[in-house]
Each structure stands twice: as structure tokens, then as C-alpha cells.
Amino acid sequence: MSELHTSEAPRSETMTQGWIDVCGVEDIIPNTGVCALVGKRQIALVRVGEGEEVYAISNFDPFSKAFVLSRGIVGDKGGVPKIASPIYKQSFDLRSGQCLDDPGVSIPVYPIRVRAGRVEIQAAAEPLAAAS
């Protein structure tokens, strides 16, 4: 697994209308994740399958209290794309951040898009779903 870094103040050529270019889709091995530092946040970028299906979630595992989710096990549960923590194995829905094993827990998910083979995250990097 690898880490990707972006600067805290993105250069103008890496930012397009509020989106920050983080990496190429091909930089993420299918069915794995990588960690990107976006501003001061560790965000796990998770690629599901061979295509351009990529999700952005917090890299922080609320159960182990460690920044490890990008190293988790990618799969699905009943058709729901998920990642399982590499520490205690709780699974999180990649679309919503909801823990599939404990409904009272969720992690932040972030707005992301793939454009011309490049993974971009919204510059504000505010979560779409708040952690609970």
C-alpha cells in the first residue's frame, strides 16, 4: 500500500474549479486503498474493481483509534461496497461511511470524482456524512 501526499496549499495547476487533483486512478491498485493527505486530513481513497469506481473516506478507524482504513480489506456485503478495518475487522459502507457491524458508528465520507483518469476531491474536503 502507498501513501499519496498533496500540499496544504494546492498549486493552482492541481486545482480545477474547487477540485483538487490527488492521483491517477491507475495509481490505486484495484480493490485496495491508498492514503492521501488533503489539507490536514488523512483521506483513504478506495478503488473498487478494475474500473473507475473510487470512494473517499476518513482514514481514521474509530474502533482501533488508528489511521489505518486505507490498508483495509475491500469487498462487498450484500452488494454494498465496503472496507474492513485491518485491525478489528469492522466493515464500513464506502458510500455512506456507516459501520455495517455497529449501526451507532460511522466515519466521514468525502466528495470525490474521477475525471480523465484522475481522482479529484472537492477542495473544501468537508465530509458528506458526519462521523458518529
Short mmCIF file of C-alpha atoms in Angstrom, two decimals:
data_model
loop_
_atom_site.label_atom_id
_atom_site.label_comp_id
_atom_site.label_asym_id
_atom_site.label_seq_id
_atom_site.Cartn_x
_atom_site.Cartn_y
_atom_site.Cartn_z
CA MET A 1 0.00 0.00 0.00
CA SER A 2 1.22 3.50 -0.59
CA GLU A 3 0.59 7.00 0.61
CA LEU A 4 -0.16 9.94 -1.62
CA HIS A 5 0.52 13.47 -0.49
CA THR A 6 -0.97 16.78 -1.54
CA SER A 7 0.24 20.10 -0.33
CA GLU A 8 -1.62 22.09 2.29
CA ALA A 9 -1.89 24.95 -0.19
CA PRO A 10 -2.50 23.26 -3.54
CA ARG A 11 -0.74 24.76 -6.55
CA SER A 12 -3.20 26.37 -8.94
CA GLU A 13 -2.48 23.83 -11.69
CA THR A 14 -3.63 20.98 -9.43
CA MET A 15 -6.93 22.65 -8.55
CA THR A 16 -9.79 22.90 -11.03
CA GLN A 17 -12.92 24.82 -10.04
CA GLY A 18 -12.87 23.70 -6.41
CA TRP A 19 -11.50 20.19 -7.04
CA ILE A 20 -8.00 19.03 -6.05
CA ASP A 21 -6.22 16.55 -8.29
CA VAL A 22 -4.94 13.82 -5.96
CA CYS A 23 -3.70 10.97 -8.17
CA GLY A 24 -4.39 8.88 -11.23
CA VAL A 25 -6.91 6.06 -10.95
CA GLU A 26 -4.13 3.71 -12.07
CA ASP A 27 -2.09 4.77 -9.02
CA ILE A 28 -4.58 2.82 -6.89
CA ILE A 29 -4.38 -0.95 -7.31
CA PRO A 30 -7.87 -2.41 -7.89
CA ASN A 31 -9.63 -3.47 -4.67
CA THR A 32 -7.23 -1.60 -2.41
CA GLY A 33 -6.87 1.80 -0.84
CA VAL A 34 -4.23 4.49 -0.50
CA CYS A 35 -3.96 7.34 1.96
CA ALA A 36 -3.83 10.92 0.72
CA LEU A 37 -3.07 13.94 2.86
CA VAL A 38 -5.56 16.59 1.73
CA GLY A 39 -5.01 19.76 3.70
CA LYS A 40 -4.56 18.39 7.20
CA ARG A 41 -6.85 15.39 6.72
CA GLN A 42 -5.85 11.80 6.05
CA ILE A 43 -8.31 10.53 3.48
CA ALA A 44 -8.46 6.93 2.31
CA LEU A 45 -9.07 6.64 -1.43
CA VAL A 46 -10.52 3.21 -2.15
CA ARG A 47 -10.76 1.74 -5.63
CA VAL A 48 -13.38 -0.97 -6.11
CA GLY A 49 -12.76 -3.28 -9.05
CA GLU A 50 -10.79 -2.66 -12.22
CA GLY A 51 -12.73 0.43 -13.34
CA GLU A 52 -13.03 3.98 -12.07
CA GLU A 53 -15.21 3.32 -9.01
CA VAL A 54 -13.36 5.22 -6.27
CA TYR A 55 -14.55 6.33 -2.83
CA ALA A 56 -13.08 8.79 -0.33
CA ILE A 57 -13.46 8.11 3.40
CA SER A 58 -11.67 9.15 6.55
CA ASN A 59 -8.55 7.07 7.13
CA PHE A 60 -9.29 7.04 10.90
CA ASP A 61 -10.66 3.81 12.34
CA PRO A 62 -12.86 4.77 15.32
CA PHE A 63 -12.53 1.31 16.88
CA SER A 64 -8.72 1.00 16.97
CA LYS A 65 -8.18 4.79 17.16
CA ALA A 66 -5.57 4.50 14.38
CA PHE A 67 -5.23 5.91 10.86
CA VAL A 68 -5.38 2.56 9.04
CA LEU A 69 -8.54 2.24 6.93
CA SER A 70 -6.66 2.74 3.64
CA ARG A 71 -4.97 -0.59 4.42
CA GLY A 72 -8.27 -2.40 4.94
CA ILE A 73 -9.85 -5.29 3.08
CA VAL A 74 -12.07 -4.14 0.19
CA GLY A 75 -15.14 -6.12 -0.79
CA ASP A 76 -18.91 -6.04 -0.62
CA LYS A 77 -21.59 -7.15 1.79
CA GLY A 78 -24.91 -7.91 0.12
CA GLY A 79 -23.96 -5.71 -2.84
CA VAL A 80 -22.79 -2.82 -0.61
CA PRO A 81 -19.20 -1.75 -1.37
CA LYS A 82 -17.24 -1.87 1.89
CA ILE A 83 -13.86 -1.78 3.52
CA ALA A 84 -12.98 -3.78 6.64
CA SER A 85 -10.56 -2.31 9.15
CA PRO A 86 -7.25 -4.17 9.13
CA ILE A 87 -7.20 -4.07 12.96
CA TYR A 88 -10.52 -5.31 14.39
CA LYS A 89 -12.25 -6.03 11.05
CA GLN A 90 -15.34 -3.79 11.40
CA SER A 91 -16.73 -3.06 7.94
CA PHE A 92 -17.76 0.37 6.67
CA ASP A 93 -20.07 1.19 3.75
CA LEU A 94 -17.88 3.11 1.30
CA ARG A 95 -20.86 5.15 0.07
CA SER A 96 -22.15 6.42 3.42
CA GLY A 97 -19.43 5.69 5.99
CA GLN A 98 -21.92 3.71 8.08
CA CYS A 99 -20.40 0.85 10.08
CA LEU A 100 -22.05 -2.36 8.90
CA ASP A 101 -21.30 -4.12 12.21
CA ASP A 102 -22.31 -1.37 14.64
CA PRO A 103 -25.11 0.95 13.38
CA GLY A 104 -24.23 3.55 16.01
CA VAL A 105 -20.86 4.28 14.39
CA SER A 106 -19.98 5.95 11.10
CA ILE A 107 -16.97 7.63 9.53
CA PRO A 108 -16.81 10.71 7.31
CA VAL A 109 -17.07 10.30 3.53
CA TYR A 110 -15.87 12.99 1.13
CA PRO A 111 -16.98 14.27 -2.27
CA ILE A 112 -14.84 12.69 -4.98
CA ARG A 113 -14.88 12.33 -8.74
CA VAL A 114 -12.84 10.74 -11.49
CA ARG A 115 -12.14 12.98 -14.46
CA ALA A 116 -9.97 12.00 -17.42
CA GLY A 117 -8.47 9.14 -15.39
CA ARG A 118 -7.57 11.43 -12.47
CA VAL A 119 -9.02 11.20 -8.95
CA GLU A 120 -10.16 14.58 -7.62
CA ILE A 121 -11.52 15.51 -4.20
CA GLN A 122 -13.52 18.63 -3.51
CA ALA A 123 -11.18 21.37 -2.28
CA ALA A 124 -13.15 22.11 0.88
CA ALA A 125 -12.90 18.40 1.79
CA GLU A 126 -15.89 18.71 4.10
CA PRO A 127 -17.43 15.33 4.83
CA LEU A 128 -20.66 14.41 3.06
CA ALA A 129 -21.59 12.36 6.12
CA ALA A 130 -20.58 13.21 9.66
CA ALA A 131 -18.99 10.66 11.93
CA SER A 132 -20.96 9.44 14.90
#
